[in-house]
Coordinates of C-alpha atoms in Angstrom, one line a residue:
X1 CA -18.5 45.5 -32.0
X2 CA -15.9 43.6 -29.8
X3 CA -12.5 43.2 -30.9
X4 CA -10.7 40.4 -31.6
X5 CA -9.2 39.7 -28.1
X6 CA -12.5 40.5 -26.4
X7 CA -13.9 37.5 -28.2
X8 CA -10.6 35.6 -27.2
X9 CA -11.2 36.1 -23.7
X10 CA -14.7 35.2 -23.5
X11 CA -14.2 32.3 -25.2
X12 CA -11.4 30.9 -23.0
X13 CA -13.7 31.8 -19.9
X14 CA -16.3 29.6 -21.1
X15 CA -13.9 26.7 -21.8
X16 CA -12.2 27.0 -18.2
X17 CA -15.8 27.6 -16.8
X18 CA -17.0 24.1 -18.4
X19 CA -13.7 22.6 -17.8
X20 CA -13.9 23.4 -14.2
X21 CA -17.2 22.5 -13.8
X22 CA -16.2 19.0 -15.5
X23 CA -13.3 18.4 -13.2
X24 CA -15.6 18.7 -10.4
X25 CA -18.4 16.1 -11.9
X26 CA -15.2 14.1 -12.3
X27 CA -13.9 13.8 -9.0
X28 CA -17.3 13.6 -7.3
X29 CA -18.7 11.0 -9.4
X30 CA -15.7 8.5 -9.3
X31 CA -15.0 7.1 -6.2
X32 CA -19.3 5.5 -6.6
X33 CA -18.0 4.2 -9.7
X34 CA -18.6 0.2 -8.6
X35 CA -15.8 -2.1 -8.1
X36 CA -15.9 -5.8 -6.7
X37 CA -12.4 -6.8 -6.5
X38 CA -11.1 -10.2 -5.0
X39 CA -8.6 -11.0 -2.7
X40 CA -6.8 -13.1 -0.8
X41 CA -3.5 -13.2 1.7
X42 CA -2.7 -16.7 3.5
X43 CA 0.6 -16.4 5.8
X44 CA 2.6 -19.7 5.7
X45 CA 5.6 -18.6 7.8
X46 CA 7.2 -16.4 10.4
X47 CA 10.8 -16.6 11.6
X48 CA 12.4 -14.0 14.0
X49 CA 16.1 -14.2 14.6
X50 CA 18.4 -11.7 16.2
X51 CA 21.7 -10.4 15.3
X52 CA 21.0 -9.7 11.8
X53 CA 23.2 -6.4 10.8
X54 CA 21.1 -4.0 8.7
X55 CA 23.2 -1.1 8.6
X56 CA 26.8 -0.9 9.6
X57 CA 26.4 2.7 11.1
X58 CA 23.5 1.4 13.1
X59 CA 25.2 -0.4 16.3
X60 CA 21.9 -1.1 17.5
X61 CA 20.4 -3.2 15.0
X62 CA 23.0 -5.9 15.5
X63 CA 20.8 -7.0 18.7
X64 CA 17.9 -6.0 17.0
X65 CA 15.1 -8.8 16.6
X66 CA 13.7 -8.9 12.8
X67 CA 10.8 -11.0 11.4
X68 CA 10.7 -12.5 8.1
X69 CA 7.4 -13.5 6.6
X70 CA 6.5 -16.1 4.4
X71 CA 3.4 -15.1 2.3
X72 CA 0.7 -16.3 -0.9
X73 CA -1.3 -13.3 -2.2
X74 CA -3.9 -14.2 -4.7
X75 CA -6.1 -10.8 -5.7
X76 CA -7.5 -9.8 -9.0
X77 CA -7.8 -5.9 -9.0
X78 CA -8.9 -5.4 -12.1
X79 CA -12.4 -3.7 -11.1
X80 CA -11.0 -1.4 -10.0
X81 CA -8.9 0.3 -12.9
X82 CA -11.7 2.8 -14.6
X83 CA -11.6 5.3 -17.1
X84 CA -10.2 7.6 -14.0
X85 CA -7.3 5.4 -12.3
X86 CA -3.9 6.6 -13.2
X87 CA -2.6 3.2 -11.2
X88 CA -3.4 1.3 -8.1
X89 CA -0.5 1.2 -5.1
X90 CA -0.8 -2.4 -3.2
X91 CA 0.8 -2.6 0.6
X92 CA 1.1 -4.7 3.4
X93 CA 1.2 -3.7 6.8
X94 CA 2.1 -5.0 9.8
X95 CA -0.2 -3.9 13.0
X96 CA 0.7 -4.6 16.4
X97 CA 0.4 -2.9 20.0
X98 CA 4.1 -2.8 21.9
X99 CA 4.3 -1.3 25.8
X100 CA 6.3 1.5 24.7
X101 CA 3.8 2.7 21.8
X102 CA -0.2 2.2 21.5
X103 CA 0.1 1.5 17.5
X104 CA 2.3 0.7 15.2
X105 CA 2.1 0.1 11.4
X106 CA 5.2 -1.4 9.6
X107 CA 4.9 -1.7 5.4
X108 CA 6.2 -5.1 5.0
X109 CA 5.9 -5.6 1.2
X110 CA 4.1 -2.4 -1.6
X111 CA 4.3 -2.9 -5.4
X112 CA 2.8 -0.2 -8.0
X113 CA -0.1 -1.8 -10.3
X114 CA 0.3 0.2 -13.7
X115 CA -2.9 -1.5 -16.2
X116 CA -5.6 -4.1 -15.7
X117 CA -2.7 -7.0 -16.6
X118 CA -0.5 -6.2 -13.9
X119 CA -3.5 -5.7 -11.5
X120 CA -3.7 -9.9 -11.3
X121 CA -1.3 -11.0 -8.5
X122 CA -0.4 -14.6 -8.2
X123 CA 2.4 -14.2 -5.9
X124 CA 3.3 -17.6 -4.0
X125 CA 5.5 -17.8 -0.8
X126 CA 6.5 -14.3 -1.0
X127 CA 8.7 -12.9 1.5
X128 CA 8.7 -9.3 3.0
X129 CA 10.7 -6.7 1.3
X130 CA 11.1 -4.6 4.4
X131 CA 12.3 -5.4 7.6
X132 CA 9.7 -6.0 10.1
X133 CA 11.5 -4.6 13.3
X134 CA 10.0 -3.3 16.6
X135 CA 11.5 0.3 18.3
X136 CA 12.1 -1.9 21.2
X137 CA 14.5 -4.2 19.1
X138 CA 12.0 -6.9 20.4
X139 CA 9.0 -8.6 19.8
X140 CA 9.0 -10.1 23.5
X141 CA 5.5 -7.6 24.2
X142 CA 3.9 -7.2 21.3
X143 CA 0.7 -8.3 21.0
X144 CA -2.4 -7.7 18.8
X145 CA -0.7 -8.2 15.6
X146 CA -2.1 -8.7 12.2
X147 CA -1.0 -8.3 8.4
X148 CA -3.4 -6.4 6.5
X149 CA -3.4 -6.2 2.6
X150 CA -4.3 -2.3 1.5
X151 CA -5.3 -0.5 -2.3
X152 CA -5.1 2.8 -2.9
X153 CA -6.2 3.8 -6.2
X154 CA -4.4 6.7 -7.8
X155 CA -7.0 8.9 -9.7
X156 CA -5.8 11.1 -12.4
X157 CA -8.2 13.7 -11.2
X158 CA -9.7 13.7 -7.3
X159 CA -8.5 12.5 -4.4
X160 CA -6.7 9.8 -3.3
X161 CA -8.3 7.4 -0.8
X162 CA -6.6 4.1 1.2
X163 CA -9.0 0.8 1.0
X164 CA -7.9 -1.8 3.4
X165 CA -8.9 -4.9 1.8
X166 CA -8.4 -8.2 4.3
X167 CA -6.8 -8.4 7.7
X168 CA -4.9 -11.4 9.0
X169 CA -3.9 -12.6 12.6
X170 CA -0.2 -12.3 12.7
X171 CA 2.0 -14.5 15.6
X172 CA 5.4 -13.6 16.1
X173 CA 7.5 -16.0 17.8
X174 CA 10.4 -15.8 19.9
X175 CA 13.7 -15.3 18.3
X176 CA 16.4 -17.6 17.4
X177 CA 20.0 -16.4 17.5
X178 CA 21.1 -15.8 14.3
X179 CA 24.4 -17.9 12.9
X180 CA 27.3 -15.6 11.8

């Protein structure tokens, strides 16, 4: 007859067998899983001024043109937390084409969704949490610009896919000086 360790080890090969083989189903099966969620992004306002000092080792930045949005977000994202969704990562990015470079993509504003009660956001005239600010330290040539509201779902098993939800023309105006 077998031993006691020989029964051991088959055991435990079966186990990681079925394991493995429900890992798989797992991450297969879950991004069909449905989800309908709703969302909205309405930009109110968009100032650029110059002469904003960022950092005081960066000599450049004091000519430096930055944009500051103004920004409503109205999005229920509760759909899509399943049995599978460790938490949900919301960003906005800013999209535009400058001379110097074909595309660019600036994160303007990101927050972490951890359950179904933070996954409701009612956030009203918002403003960016990054700086929106161009390699060229202007926004005199940039054109094609939109703001575009992304999900990606964090899965506790699988992989980890970007959703970009809505898209929004974005007009940046010319800068104002700003007062020191």
């Amino acid at each position: 007859m077998y031993n006691f360790l020989q029964r051991l080890g088959g055991i435990t090969s079966f186990a990681m067998s079925t394991l493995m083989a429900l890992f798989i189903l797992i991450s297969l099966t879950t991004p069909f899983i449905p989800s309908n969620p709703t969302h909205e992004v309405t930009l109110h306002d968009v100032r650029t001024t110059t002469g904003r000092m960022v950092d005081p080792a960066d000599r450049a930045s004091r000519s430096a043109e930055y944009a500051r949005l103004t920004f409503d977000i109205d999005a229920d994202l509760t759909s899509m937390f399943n049995w599978n969704t460790k938490l949900l990562f919301a960003y906005i990015t800013a999209d535009y084409e400058s001379p110097g470079f074909d595309t660019n993509r600036i994160v303007v504003w990101d927050r972490i969704i951890r359950n179904k009660r933070q996954a409701k956001l009612r956030l009203r005239k918002h403003h960016n949490k990054y700086f929106l600010r161009n390699y060229a330290k202007t926004f005199k040539d940039v054109s094609n610009a939109n703001l575009t509201l992304h999900i990606n779902p964090v899965p506790y098993l699988g992989i980890m896919y970007d959703k970009p939800m809505v898209t929004i023309p974005l007009a940046i105006p010319r800068a104002e000086k700003a007062k020191a």
